[in-house]
Short mmCIF file of C-alpha atoms in Angstrom, two decimals:
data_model
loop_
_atom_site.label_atom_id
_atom_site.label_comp_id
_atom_site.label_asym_id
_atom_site.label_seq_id
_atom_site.Cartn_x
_atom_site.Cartn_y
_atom_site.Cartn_z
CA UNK J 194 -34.05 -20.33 -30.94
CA UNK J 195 -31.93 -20.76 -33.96
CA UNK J 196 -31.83 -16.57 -34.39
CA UNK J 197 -30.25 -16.57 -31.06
CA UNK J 198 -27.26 -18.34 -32.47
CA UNK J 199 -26.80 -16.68 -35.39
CA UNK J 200 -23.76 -14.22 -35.35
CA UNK J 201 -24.12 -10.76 -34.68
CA UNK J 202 -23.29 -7.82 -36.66
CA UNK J 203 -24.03 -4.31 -36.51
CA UNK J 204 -25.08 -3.34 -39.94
CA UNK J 205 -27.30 -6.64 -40.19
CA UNK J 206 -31.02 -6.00 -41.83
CA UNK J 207 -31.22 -2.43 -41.88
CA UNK J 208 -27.92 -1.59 -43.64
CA UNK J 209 -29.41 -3.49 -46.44
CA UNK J 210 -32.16 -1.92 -46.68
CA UNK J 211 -30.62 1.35 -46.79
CA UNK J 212 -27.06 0.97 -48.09
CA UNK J 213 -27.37 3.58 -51.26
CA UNK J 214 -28.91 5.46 -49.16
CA UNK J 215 -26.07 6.00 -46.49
CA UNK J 216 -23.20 4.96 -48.54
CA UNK J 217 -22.49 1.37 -47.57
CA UNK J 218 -20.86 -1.48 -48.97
CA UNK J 219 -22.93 -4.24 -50.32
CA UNK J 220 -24.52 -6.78 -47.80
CA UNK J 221 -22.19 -10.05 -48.92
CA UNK J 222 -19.53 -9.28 -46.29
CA UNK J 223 -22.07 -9.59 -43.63
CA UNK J 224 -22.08 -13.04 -44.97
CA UNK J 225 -18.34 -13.48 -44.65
CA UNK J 226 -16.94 -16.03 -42.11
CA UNK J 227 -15.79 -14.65 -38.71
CA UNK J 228 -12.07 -15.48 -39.75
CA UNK J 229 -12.93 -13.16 -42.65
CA UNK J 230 -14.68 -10.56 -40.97
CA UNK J 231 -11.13 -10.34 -38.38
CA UNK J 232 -9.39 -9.76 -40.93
CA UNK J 233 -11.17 -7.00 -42.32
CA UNK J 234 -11.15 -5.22 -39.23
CA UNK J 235 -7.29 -6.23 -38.59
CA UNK J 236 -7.33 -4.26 -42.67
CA UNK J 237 -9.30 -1.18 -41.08
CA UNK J 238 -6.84 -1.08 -38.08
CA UNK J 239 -3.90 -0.51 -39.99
CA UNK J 240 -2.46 -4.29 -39.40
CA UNK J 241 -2.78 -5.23 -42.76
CA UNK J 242 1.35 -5.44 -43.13
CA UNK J 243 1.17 -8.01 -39.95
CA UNK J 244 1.41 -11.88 -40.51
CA UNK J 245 -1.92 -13.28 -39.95
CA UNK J 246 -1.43 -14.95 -36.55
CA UNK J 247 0.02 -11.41 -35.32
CA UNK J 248 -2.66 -9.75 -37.27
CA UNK J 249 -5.48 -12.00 -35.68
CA UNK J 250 -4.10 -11.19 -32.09
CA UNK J 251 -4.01 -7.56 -32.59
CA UNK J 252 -7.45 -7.33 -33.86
CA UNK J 253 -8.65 -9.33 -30.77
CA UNK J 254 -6.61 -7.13 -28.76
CA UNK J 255 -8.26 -3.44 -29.72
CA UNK J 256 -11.69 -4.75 -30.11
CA UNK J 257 -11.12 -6.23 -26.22
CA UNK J 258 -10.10 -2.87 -25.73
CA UNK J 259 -13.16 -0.75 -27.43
CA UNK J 260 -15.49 -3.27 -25.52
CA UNK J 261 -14.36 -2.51 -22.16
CA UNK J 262 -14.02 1.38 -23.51
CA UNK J 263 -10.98 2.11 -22.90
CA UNK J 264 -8.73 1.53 -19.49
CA UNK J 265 -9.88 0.21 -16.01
CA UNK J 266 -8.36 2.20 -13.77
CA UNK J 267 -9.52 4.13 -10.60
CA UNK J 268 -9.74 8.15 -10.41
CA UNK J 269 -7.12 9.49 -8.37
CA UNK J 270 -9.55 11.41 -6.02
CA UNK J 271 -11.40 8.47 -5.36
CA UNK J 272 -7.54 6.65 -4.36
CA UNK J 273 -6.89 9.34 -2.02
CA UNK J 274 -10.45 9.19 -0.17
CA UNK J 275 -10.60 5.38 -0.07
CA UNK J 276 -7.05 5.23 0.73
CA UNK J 277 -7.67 7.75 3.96
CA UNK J 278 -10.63 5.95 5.32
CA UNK J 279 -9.34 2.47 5.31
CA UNK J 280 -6.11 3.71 6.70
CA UNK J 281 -7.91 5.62 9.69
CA UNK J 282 -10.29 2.11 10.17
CA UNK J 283 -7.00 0.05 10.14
CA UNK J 284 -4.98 1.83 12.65
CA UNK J 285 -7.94 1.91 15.19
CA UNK J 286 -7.69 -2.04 14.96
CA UNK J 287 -3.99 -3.01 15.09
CA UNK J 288 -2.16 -0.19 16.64
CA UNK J 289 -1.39 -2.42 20.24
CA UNK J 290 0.79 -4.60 18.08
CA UNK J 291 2.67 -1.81 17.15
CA UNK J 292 2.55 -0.16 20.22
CA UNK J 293 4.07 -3.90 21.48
CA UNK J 294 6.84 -3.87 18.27
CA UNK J 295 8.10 -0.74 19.09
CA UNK J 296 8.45 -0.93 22.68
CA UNK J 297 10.86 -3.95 22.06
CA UNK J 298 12.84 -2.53 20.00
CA UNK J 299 13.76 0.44 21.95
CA UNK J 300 14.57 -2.07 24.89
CA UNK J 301 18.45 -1.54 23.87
CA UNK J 302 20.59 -4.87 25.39
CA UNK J 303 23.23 -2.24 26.73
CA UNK J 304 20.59 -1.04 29.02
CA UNK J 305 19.02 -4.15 31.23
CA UNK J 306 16.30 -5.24 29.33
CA UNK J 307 13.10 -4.75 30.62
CA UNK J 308 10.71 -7.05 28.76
CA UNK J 309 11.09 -10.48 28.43
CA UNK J 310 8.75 -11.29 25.22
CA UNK J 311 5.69 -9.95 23.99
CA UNK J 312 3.16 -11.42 26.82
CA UNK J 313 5.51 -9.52 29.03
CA UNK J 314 5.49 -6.22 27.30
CA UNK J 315 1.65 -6.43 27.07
CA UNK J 316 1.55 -7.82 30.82
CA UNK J 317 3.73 -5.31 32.17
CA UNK J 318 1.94 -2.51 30.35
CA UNK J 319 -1.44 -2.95 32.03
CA UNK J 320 -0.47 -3.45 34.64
CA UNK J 321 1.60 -0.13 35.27
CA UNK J 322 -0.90 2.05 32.92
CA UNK J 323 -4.07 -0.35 32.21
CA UNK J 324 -5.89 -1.39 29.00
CA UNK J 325 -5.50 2.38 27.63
CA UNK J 326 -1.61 2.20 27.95
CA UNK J 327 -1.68 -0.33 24.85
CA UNK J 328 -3.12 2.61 22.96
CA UNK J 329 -0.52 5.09 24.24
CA UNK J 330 0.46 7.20 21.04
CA UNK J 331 -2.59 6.29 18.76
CA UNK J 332 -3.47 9.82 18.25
CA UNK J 333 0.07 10.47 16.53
CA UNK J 334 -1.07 7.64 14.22
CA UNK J 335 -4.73 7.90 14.23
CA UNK J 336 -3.94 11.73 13.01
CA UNK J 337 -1.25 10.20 10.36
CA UNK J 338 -2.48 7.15 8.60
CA UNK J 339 -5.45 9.17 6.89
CA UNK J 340 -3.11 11.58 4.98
CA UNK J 341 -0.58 8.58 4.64
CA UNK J 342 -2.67 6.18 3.52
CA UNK J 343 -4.57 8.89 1.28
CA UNK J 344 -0.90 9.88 -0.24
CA UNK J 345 0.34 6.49 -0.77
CA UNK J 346 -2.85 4.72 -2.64
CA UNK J 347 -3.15 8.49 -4.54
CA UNK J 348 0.55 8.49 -5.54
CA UNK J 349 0.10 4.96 -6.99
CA UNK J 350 -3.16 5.37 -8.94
CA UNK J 351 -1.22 9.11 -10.53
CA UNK J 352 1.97 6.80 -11.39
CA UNK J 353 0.43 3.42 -12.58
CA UNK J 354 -2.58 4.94 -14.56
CA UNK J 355 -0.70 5.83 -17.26
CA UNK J 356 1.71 2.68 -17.18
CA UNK J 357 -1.31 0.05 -17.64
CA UNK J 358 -2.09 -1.38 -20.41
CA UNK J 359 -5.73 -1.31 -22.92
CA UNK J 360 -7.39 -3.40 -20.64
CA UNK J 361 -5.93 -1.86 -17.48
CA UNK J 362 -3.54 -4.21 -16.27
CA UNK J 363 -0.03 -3.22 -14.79
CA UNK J 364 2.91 -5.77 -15.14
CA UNK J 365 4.72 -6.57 -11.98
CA UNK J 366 7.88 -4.46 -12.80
CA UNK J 367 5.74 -1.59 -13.33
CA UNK J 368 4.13 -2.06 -9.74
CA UNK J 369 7.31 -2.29 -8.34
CA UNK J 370 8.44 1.13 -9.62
CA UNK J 371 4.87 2.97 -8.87
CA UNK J 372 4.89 1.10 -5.20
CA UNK J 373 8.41 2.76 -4.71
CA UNK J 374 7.89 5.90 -5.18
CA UNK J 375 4.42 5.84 -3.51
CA UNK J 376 6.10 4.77 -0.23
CA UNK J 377 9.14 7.67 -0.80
CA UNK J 378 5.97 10.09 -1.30
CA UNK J 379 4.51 9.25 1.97
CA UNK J 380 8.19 8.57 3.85
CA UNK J 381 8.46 12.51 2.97
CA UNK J 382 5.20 14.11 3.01
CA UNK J 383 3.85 12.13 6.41
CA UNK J 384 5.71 8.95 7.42
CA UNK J 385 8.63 10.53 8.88
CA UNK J 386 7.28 13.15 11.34
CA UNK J 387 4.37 10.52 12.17
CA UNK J 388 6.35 8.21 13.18
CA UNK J 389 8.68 10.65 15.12
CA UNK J 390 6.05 12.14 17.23
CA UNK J 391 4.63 8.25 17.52
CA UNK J 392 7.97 7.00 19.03
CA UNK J 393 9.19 9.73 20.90
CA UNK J 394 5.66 9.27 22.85
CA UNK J 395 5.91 5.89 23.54
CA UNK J 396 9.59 6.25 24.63
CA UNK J 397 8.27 9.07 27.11
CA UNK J 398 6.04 6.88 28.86
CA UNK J 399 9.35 4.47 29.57
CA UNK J 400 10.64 7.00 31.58
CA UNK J 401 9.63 7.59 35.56
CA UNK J 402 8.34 10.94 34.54
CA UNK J 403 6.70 11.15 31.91
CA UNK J 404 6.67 14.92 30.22
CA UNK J 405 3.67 14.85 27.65
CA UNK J 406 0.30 14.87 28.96
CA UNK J 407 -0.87 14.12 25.02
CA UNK J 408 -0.47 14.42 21.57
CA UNK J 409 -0.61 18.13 21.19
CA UNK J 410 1.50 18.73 23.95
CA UNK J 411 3.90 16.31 23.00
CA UNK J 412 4.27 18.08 19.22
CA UNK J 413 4.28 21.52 20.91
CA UNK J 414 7.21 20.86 23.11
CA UNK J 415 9.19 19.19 20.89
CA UNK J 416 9.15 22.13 18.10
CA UNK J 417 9.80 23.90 20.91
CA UNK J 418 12.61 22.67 22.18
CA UNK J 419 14.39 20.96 18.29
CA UNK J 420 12.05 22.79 16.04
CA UNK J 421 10.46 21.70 12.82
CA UNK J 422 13.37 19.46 12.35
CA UNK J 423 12.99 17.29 15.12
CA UNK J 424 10.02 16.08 13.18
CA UNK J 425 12.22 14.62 10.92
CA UNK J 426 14.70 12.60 12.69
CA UNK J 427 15.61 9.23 11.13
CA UNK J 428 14.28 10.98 7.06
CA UNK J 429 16.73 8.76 5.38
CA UNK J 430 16.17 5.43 7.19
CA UNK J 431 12.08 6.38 6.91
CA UNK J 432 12.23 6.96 3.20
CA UNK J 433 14.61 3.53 2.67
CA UNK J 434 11.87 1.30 4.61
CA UNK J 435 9.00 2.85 3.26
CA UNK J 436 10.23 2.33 0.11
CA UNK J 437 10.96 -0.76 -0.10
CA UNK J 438 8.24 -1.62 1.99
CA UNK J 439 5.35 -0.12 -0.59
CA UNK J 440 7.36 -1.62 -3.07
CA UNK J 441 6.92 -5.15 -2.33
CA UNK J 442 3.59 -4.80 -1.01
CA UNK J 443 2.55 -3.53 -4.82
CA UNK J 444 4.84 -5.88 -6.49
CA UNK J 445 3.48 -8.90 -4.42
CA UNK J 446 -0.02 -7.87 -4.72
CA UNK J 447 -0.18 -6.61 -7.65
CA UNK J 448 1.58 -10.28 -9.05
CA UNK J 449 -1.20 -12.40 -7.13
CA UNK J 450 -3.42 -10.01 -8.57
CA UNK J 451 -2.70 -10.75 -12.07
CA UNK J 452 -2.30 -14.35 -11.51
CA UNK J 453 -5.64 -14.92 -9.85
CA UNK J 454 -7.48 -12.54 -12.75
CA UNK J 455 -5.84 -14.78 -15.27
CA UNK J 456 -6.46 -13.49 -19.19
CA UNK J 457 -9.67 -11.20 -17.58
CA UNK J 458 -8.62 -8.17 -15.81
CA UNK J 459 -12.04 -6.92 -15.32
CA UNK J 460 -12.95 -10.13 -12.85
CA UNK J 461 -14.03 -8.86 -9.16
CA UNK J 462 -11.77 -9.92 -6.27
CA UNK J 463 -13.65 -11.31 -3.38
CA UNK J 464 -13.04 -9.83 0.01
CA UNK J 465 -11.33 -12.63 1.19
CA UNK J 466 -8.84 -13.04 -1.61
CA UNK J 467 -8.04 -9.69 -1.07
CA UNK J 468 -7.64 -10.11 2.50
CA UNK J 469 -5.19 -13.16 1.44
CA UNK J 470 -3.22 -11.26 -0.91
CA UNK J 471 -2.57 -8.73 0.97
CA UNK J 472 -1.38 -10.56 4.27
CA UNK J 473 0.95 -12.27 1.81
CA UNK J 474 2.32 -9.03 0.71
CA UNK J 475 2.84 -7.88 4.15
CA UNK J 476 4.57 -10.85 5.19
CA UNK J 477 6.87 -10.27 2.19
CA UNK J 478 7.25 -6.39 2.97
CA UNK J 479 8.05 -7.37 6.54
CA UNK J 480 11.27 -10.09 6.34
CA UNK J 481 12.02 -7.80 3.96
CA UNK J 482 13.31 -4.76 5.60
CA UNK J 483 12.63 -4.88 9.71
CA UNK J 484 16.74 -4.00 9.57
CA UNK J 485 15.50 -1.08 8.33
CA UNK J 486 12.49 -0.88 10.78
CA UNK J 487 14.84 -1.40 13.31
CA UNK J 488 17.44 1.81 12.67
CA UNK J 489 14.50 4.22 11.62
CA UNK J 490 13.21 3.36 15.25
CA UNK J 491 16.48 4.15 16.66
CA UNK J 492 16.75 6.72 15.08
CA UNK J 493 13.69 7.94 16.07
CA UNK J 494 13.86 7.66 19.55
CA UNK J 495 14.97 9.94 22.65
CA UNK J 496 18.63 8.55 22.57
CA UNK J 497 18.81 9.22 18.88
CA UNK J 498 21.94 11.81 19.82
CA UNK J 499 23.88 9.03 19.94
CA UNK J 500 23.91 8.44 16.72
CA UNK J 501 25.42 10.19 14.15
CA UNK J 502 23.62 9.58 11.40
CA UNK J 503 21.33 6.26 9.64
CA UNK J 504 24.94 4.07 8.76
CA UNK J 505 26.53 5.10 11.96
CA UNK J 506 23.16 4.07 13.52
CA UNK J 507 23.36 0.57 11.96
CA UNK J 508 26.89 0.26 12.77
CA UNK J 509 27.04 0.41 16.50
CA UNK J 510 23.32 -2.15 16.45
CA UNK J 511 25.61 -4.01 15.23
CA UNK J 512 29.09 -3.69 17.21
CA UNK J 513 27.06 -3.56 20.07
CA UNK J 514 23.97 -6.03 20.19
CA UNK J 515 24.83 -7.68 17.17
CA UNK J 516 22.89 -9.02 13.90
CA UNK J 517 19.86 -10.67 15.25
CA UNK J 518 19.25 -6.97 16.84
CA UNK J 519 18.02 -6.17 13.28
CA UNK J 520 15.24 -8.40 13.87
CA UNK J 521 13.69 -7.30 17.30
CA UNK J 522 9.96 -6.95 17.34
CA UNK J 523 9.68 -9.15 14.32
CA UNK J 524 6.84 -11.25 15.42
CA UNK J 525 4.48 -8.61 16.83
CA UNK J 526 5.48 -6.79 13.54
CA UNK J 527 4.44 -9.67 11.42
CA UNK J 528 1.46 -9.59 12.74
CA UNK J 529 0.42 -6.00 12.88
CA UNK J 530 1.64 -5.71 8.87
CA UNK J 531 -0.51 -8.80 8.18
CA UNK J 532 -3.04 -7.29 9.26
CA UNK J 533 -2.87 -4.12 8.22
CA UNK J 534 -1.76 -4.42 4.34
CA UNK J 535 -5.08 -7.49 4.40
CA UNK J 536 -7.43 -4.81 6.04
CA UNK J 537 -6.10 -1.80 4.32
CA UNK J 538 -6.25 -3.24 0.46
CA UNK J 539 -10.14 -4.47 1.12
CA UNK J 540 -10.74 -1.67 2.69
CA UNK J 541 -9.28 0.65 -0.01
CA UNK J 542 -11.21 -2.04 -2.61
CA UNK J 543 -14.70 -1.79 -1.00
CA UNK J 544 -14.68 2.16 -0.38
CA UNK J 545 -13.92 2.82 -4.37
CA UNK J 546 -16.67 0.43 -5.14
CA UNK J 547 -18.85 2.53 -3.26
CA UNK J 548 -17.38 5.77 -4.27
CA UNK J 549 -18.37 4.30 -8.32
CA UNK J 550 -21.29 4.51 -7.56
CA UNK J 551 -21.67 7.93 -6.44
CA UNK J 552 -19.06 9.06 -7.87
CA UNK J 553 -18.76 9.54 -11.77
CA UNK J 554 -15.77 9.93 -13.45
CA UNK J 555 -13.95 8.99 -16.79
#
C-alpha cells in the first residue's frame, strides 16, 4: 500500500540501473522534493529568468498542457456535420412558434389588425387552413437550417480554434468576436435568402389568393419575376441581427460555460446544463435585437417596396406604429429562440461526441 503513495517519476528504477549506459544524470534528483523537481522542469522550460511564484505557475501550466496533449478543440468537419443535423432536428420541433412570430409582425397597425394575440393567430390559423397551416413555410426552413446551422457552428470552430488557449479554453471576448462573424457568415451565405423565401410564403398565404402551391414554386416564381436578388431583400438588416444575435448567444454561452467548468476545461457538460445555458443565451440574444428582427421582417415581406432601404424601414415603424412596434412577436419569439439555441447546442454537443468516436482526427 505504501508503494502506491510514493511519488511517481519516469526514470525511477530502471534509469538507475542503466544511466551510463544511456547517458543519464545520477539517480539523487529522483530523490529531490516535488518543489525541487518544479523547478527543474520550470529550468528545462526556459523559465529559469522568472520569479519563483511565476516560475512555479508556468511550469504547472505546460505540463497541464502536455498532459491533456495539446488543445481541446473540435475538428471543423465534425462542427459543420453536427451543426447541420441538430439544426434540421430543431426546426422540425419549433418552427409553429415562428410561423406564429412572424405572422404578427407582418400584421402592420395601418392595416386593421387581424390577430388579436397569439391564441388567436394559432386559432385563426386552423381553423382557415388546419393543423398543417402552422407548418406553412417549413420547407424554406427545413431546406435552410442544415447549411445554416452547418455554416455557423463550422465558422466558429475555424475562428475560435486558433484563439483558445493550451488547455482549450476561449475567453468571453474572444467568443464574442468568433460568434460575430459566424452569424455575418451565415446572414450572407444562407440566412438572408432563407428567410426571404420563408416570409414571402407565409405572407402569401395572408392573401385571398394565394399564388404558390409550394416551396419550389414559390422560389421559381420569384427569380422569375425579381431575379436572384429578390433572394436577398432585407441583406443589411439580416446580417445586423444575425450578428449580433450569434454573438451573444457565444458570448453568453460560452461565459456560463467557463464558469460552470471552473479551473477544468476538460469537465463534460450534462445535457441538461447545456439545455440551461443555452435557453439563457437565447433569451439574451432575443431582448437583444427583436428591433432588428422586426425591420429584417419588413423588409422581407411582400410590401417591402415601400421601403426604401433598412433605416428608412425603421423610420416609418416608427413614425407610424411607434416604438413598442419594435417588439411585436416578442413572446412567441422568446420562446421559439429558447428553444432552439437549448436544443441546438445539445444537439450540436451530443452529435460530436458521437462523431469522436468514429471519427479520428488531431
Amino acid at each position: 500500500m505504501s508503494s502506491l503513495l510514493k511519488p511517481f517519476s519516469v526514470c525511477e528504477g530502471p534509469c538507475e540501473s542503466c544511466g551510463s549506459r544511456r547517458g543519464c544524470p545520477s539517480s539523487a534528483p529522483h530523490h529531490q522534493p516535488p518543489s525541487q523537481r518544479l523547478s527543474a522542469a520550470a529550468a528545462a522550460a526556459g523559465l529559469g529568468s522568472l520569479p519563483a511564484h511565476q516560475r512555479s505557475y508556468s511550469a504547472r501550466r505546460n505540463l497541464a498542457a502536455a498532459a491533456i496533449r495539446g488543445r481541446k478543440i473540435t475538428h471543423p468537419g465534425k462542427a459543420i456535420l453536427a451543426g447541420g443535423i441538430a439544426g434540421g432536428i430543431e426546426i422540425c420541433i419549433t418552427f409553429p412558434t415562428e410561423y406564429v412570430k412572424t405572422q404578427l409582425q407582418l400584421d402592420e397597425r395601418a392595416n386593421p389588425p387581424r390577430y388579436r394575440g397569439i391564441g388567436d393567430c394559432v386559432k385563426l390559423t386552423v381553423q382557415d387552413h388546419g393543423l398543417r397551416g402552422l407548418y406553412r413555410g417549413l420547407s424554406s426552413l427545413l431546406y435552410g437550417s442544415i447549411p445554416k446551422s452547418a455554416v455557423r457552428f463550422g465558422t466558429f470552430e475555424m475562428l475560435s480554434n486558433p484563439m483558445r488557449d493550451a488547455t482549450g479554453r476561449l475567453d468571453n471576448t474572444r467568443s464574442l468576436v468568433c460568434g460575430l462573424g459566424a452569424g455575418i457568415a451565415e446572414a450572407i451565405l444562407v440566412v438572408c435568402p432563407m428567410e426571404t423565401l420563408k416570409v414571402k410564403m407565409i405572407h402569401d398565404q395572408c392573401s385571398l389568393r394565394p399564388r404558390y402551391r409550394g416551396f419550389f414554386h414559390g422560389v421559381c416564381e420569384i427569380v422569375r419575376e425579381q431575379g436572384v436578388r429578390g433572394t436577398y431583400q432585407g441583406l443589411t438588416a439580416t446580417v445586423l441581427k444575425q450578428g449580433t444575435n450569434q454573438a451573444i448567444r457565444f458570448y453568453v454561452m460560452n461565459a456560463l460555460r467557463n464558469w460552470y467548468k471552473g479551473d477544468d476545461p476538460r469537465q463534460e457538460m450534462h445535457p441538461i446544463v447545456t439545455a440551461m445555458f443555452g435557453a439563457t443565451a437565447g433569451a439574451a440574444s432575443v431582448f437583444g435585437n427583436t428591433p432588428l428582427d422586426v425591420v429584417k421582417t419588413r423588409m422581407q415581406g411582400l410590401e417591402a417596396h415601400r421601403y426604401k432601404n433598412t433605416v428608412d424601414c425603421a423610420f416609418k415603424i416608427l413614425k407610424h406604429e411607434g416604438p413598442q412596434a419594435f417588439y411585436k412577436g416578442t413572446v412567441p419569439r422568446l420562446g421559439r429562440v429558447c428553444m432552439d439555441v437549448a436544443i441546438v447546442f445539445v444537439l450540436y454537443e451530443e452529435v460530436v461526441k458521437l462523431l469522436n468516436n468514429v471519427w479520428k482526427t488531431q
